[in-house]
GROMACS .gro file of C-alpha atoms in nm:
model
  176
    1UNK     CA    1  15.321   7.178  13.716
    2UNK     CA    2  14.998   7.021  13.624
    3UNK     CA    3  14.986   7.099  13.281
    4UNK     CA    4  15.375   6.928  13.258
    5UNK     CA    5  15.218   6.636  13.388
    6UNK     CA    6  14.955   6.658  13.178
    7UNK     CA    7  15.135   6.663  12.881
    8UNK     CA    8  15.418   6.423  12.967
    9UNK     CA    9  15.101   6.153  13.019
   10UNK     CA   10  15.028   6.258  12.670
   11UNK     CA   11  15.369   6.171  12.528
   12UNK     CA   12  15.371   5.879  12.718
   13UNK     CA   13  14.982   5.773  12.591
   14UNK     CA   14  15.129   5.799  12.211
   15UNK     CA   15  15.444   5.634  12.284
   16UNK     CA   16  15.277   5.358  12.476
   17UNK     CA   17  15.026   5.295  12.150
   18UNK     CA   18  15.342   5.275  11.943
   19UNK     CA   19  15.494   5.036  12.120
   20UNK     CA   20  15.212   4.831  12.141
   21UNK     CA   21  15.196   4.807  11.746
   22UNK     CA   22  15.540   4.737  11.736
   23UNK     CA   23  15.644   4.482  11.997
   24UNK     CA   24  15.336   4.372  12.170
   25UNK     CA   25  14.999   4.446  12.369
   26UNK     CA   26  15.182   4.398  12.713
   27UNK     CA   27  15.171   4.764  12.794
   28UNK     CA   28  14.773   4.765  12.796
   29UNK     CA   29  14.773   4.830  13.211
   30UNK     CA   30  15.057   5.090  13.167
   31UNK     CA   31  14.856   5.258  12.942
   32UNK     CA   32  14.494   5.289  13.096
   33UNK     CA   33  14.708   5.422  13.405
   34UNK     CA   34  14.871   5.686  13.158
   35UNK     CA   35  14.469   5.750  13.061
   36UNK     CA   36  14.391   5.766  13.398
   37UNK     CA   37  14.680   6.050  13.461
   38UNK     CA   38  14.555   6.233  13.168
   39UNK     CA   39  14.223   6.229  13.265
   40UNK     CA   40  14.286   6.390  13.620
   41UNK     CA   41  14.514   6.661  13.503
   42UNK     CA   42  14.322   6.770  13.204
   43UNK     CA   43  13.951   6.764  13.297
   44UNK     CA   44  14.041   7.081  13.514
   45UNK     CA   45  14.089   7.255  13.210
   46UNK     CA   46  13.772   7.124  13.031
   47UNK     CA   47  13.542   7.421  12.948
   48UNK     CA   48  13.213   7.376  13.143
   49UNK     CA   49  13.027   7.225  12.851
   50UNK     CA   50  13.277   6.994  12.855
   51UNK     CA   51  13.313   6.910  13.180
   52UNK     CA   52  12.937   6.820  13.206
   53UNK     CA   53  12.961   6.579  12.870
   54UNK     CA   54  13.265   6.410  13.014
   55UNK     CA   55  13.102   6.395  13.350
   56UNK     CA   56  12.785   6.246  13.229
   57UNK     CA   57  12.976   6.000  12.970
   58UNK     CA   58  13.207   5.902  13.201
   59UNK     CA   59  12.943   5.809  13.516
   60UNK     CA   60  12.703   5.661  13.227
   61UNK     CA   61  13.010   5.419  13.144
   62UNK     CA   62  13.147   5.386  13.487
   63UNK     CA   63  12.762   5.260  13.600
   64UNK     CA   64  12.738   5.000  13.294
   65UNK     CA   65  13.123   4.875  13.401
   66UNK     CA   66  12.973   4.845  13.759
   67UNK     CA   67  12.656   4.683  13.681
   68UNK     CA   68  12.746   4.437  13.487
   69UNK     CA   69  13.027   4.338  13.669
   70UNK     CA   70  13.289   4.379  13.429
   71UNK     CA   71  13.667   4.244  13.555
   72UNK     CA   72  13.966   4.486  13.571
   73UNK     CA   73  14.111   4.329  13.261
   74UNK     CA   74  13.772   4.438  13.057
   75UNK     CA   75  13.743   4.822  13.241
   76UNK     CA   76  14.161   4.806  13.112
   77UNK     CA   77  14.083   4.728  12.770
   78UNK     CA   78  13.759   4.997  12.794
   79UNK     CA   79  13.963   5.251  12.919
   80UNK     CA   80  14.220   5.143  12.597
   81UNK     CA   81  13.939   5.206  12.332
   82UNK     CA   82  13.892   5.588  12.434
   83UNK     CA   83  14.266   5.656  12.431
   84UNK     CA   84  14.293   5.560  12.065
   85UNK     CA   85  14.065   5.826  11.997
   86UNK     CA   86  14.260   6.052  12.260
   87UNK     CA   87  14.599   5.948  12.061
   88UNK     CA   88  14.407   6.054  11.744
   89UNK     CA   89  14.374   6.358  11.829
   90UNK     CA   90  14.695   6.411  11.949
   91UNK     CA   91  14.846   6.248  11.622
   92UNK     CA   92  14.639   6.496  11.437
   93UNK     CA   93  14.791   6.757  11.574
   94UNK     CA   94  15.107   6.667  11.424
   95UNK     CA   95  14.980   6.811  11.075
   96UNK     CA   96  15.057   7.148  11.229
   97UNK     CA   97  15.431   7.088  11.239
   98UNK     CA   98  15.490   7.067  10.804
   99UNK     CA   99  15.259   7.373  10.770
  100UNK     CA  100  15.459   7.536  10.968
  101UNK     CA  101  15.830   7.470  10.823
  102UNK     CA  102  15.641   7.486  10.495
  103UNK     CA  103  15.550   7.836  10.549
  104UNK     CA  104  15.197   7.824  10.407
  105UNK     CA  105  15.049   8.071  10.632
  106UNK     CA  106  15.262   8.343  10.412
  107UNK     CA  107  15.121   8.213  10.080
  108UNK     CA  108  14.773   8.265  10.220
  109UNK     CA  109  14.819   8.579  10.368
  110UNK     CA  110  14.957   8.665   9.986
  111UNK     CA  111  14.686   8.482   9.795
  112UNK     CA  112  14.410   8.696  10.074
  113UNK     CA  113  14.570   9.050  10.075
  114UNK     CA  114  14.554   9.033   9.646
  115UNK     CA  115  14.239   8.820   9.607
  116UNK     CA  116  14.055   8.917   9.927
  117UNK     CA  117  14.034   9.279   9.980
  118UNK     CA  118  13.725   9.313  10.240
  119UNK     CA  119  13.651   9.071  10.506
  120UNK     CA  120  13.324   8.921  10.350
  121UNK     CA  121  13.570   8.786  10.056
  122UNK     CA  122  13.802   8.682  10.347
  123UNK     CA  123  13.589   8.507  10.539
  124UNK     CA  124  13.421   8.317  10.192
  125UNK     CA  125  13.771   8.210  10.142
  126UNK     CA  126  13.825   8.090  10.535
  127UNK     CA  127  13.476   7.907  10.451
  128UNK     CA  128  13.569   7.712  10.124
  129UNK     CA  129  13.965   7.612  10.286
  130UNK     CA  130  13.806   7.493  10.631
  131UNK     CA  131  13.565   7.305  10.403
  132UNK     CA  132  13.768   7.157  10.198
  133UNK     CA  133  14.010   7.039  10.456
  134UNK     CA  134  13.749   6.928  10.694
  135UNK     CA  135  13.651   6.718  10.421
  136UNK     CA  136  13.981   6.553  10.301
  137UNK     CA  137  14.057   6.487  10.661
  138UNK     CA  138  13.734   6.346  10.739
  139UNK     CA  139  13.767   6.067  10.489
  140UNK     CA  140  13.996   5.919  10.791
  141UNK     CA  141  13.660   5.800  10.929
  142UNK     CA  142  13.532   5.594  10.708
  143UNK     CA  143  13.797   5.377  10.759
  144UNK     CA  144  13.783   5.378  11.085
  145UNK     CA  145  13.431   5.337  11.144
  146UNK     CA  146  13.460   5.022  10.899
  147UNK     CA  147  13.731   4.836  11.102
  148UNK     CA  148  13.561   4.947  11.481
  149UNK     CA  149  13.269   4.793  11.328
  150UNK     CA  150  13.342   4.527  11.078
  151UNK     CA  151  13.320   4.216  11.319
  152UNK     CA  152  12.992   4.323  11.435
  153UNK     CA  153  12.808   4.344  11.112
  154UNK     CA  154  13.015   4.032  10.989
  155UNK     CA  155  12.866   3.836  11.256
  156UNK     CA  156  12.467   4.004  11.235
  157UNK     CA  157  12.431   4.106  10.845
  158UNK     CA  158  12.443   3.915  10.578
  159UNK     CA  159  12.603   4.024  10.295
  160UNK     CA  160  12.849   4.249  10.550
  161UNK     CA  161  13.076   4.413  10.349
  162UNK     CA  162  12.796   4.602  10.064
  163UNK     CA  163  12.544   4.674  10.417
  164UNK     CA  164  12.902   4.833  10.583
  165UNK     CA  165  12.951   5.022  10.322
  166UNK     CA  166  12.681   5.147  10.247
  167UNK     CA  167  12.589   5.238  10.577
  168UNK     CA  168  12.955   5.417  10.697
  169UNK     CA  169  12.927   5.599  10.304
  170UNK     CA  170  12.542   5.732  10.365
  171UNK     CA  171  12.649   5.887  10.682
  172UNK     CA  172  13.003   6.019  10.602
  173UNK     CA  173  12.775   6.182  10.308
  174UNK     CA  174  12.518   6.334  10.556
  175UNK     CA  175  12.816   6.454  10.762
  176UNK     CA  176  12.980   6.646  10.501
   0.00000   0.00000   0.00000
């Protein structure tokens, strides 16, 4: 019952983000309460690793809200800026559903059992497809990181867009 909770608050958190981008941001309450579902159903099923970084990040943010006396509609619009990377996630997850009608998992298991014949060959080949993938898909960030971050640097650095840049660029390099 929990997990069809759980995952009905998840529907809801991605419907509620594309409403917001197509009529407007009135549904910011409805969705930190949506957050605030998901967060109570699924940190049960956190492993214990996870549990503790969630814990810790979410008392650590909870403590700044607190301290500096932040209203309900700024702990809203907090609670807002972690779903979109909740959403994200869940968007991401969508990639799975053309592989699948596509049938690609029987073209690699073709490609493997000719090319591949022991597992050290199979697992070289797992290596150099994660990779690549990993990498394509990581190019999402850059973007990302440039628009989170653009207003700040626009308003400290001077020139903003070449320091930006060069900044999100050196690190997505480091990353790969």
């Amino acid at each position: 019952m929990l997990l069809r909770i759980e995952r009905l608050a998840l529907l809801m958190l991605v419907i509620t983000y594309l409403l917001t981008s197509l009529v407007t941001p009135e549904v910011a309450t409805l969705q930190a309460m949506v957050a605030v579902v998901v967060l109570v159903t699924g940190f049960s099923r956190l492993g214990t690793a996870f549990k503790v970084a969630a814990g810790l990040f979410l008392v650590a943010g909870s403590s700044l809200l607190v301290i500096s006396h932040a209203p309900f509609v700024k702990v809203v619009q907090i609670i807002n800026w972690m779903n979109g990377f909740v959403v994200l996630l869940l968007v991401m997850q969508l990639f799975t559903i053309p592989l699948a009608i596509g049938n690609y998992q029987e073209a690699i298991e073709e490609v493997s059992t000719t090319a591949f014949r022991s597992a050290q060959g199979l697992n070289g080949f797992i290596m150099a497809e994660t990779f690549v993938l990993a990498s394509i898909l990581s190019l999402g960030t850059v973007p990302l990181m440039y628009t989170l971050l653009q207003t700040t640097v626009h308003r400290r650095v001077e020139p903003a867009t070449s320091f930006l840049a060069t900044a999100v660029s050196r690190t997505f390099i480091l990353g790969c």
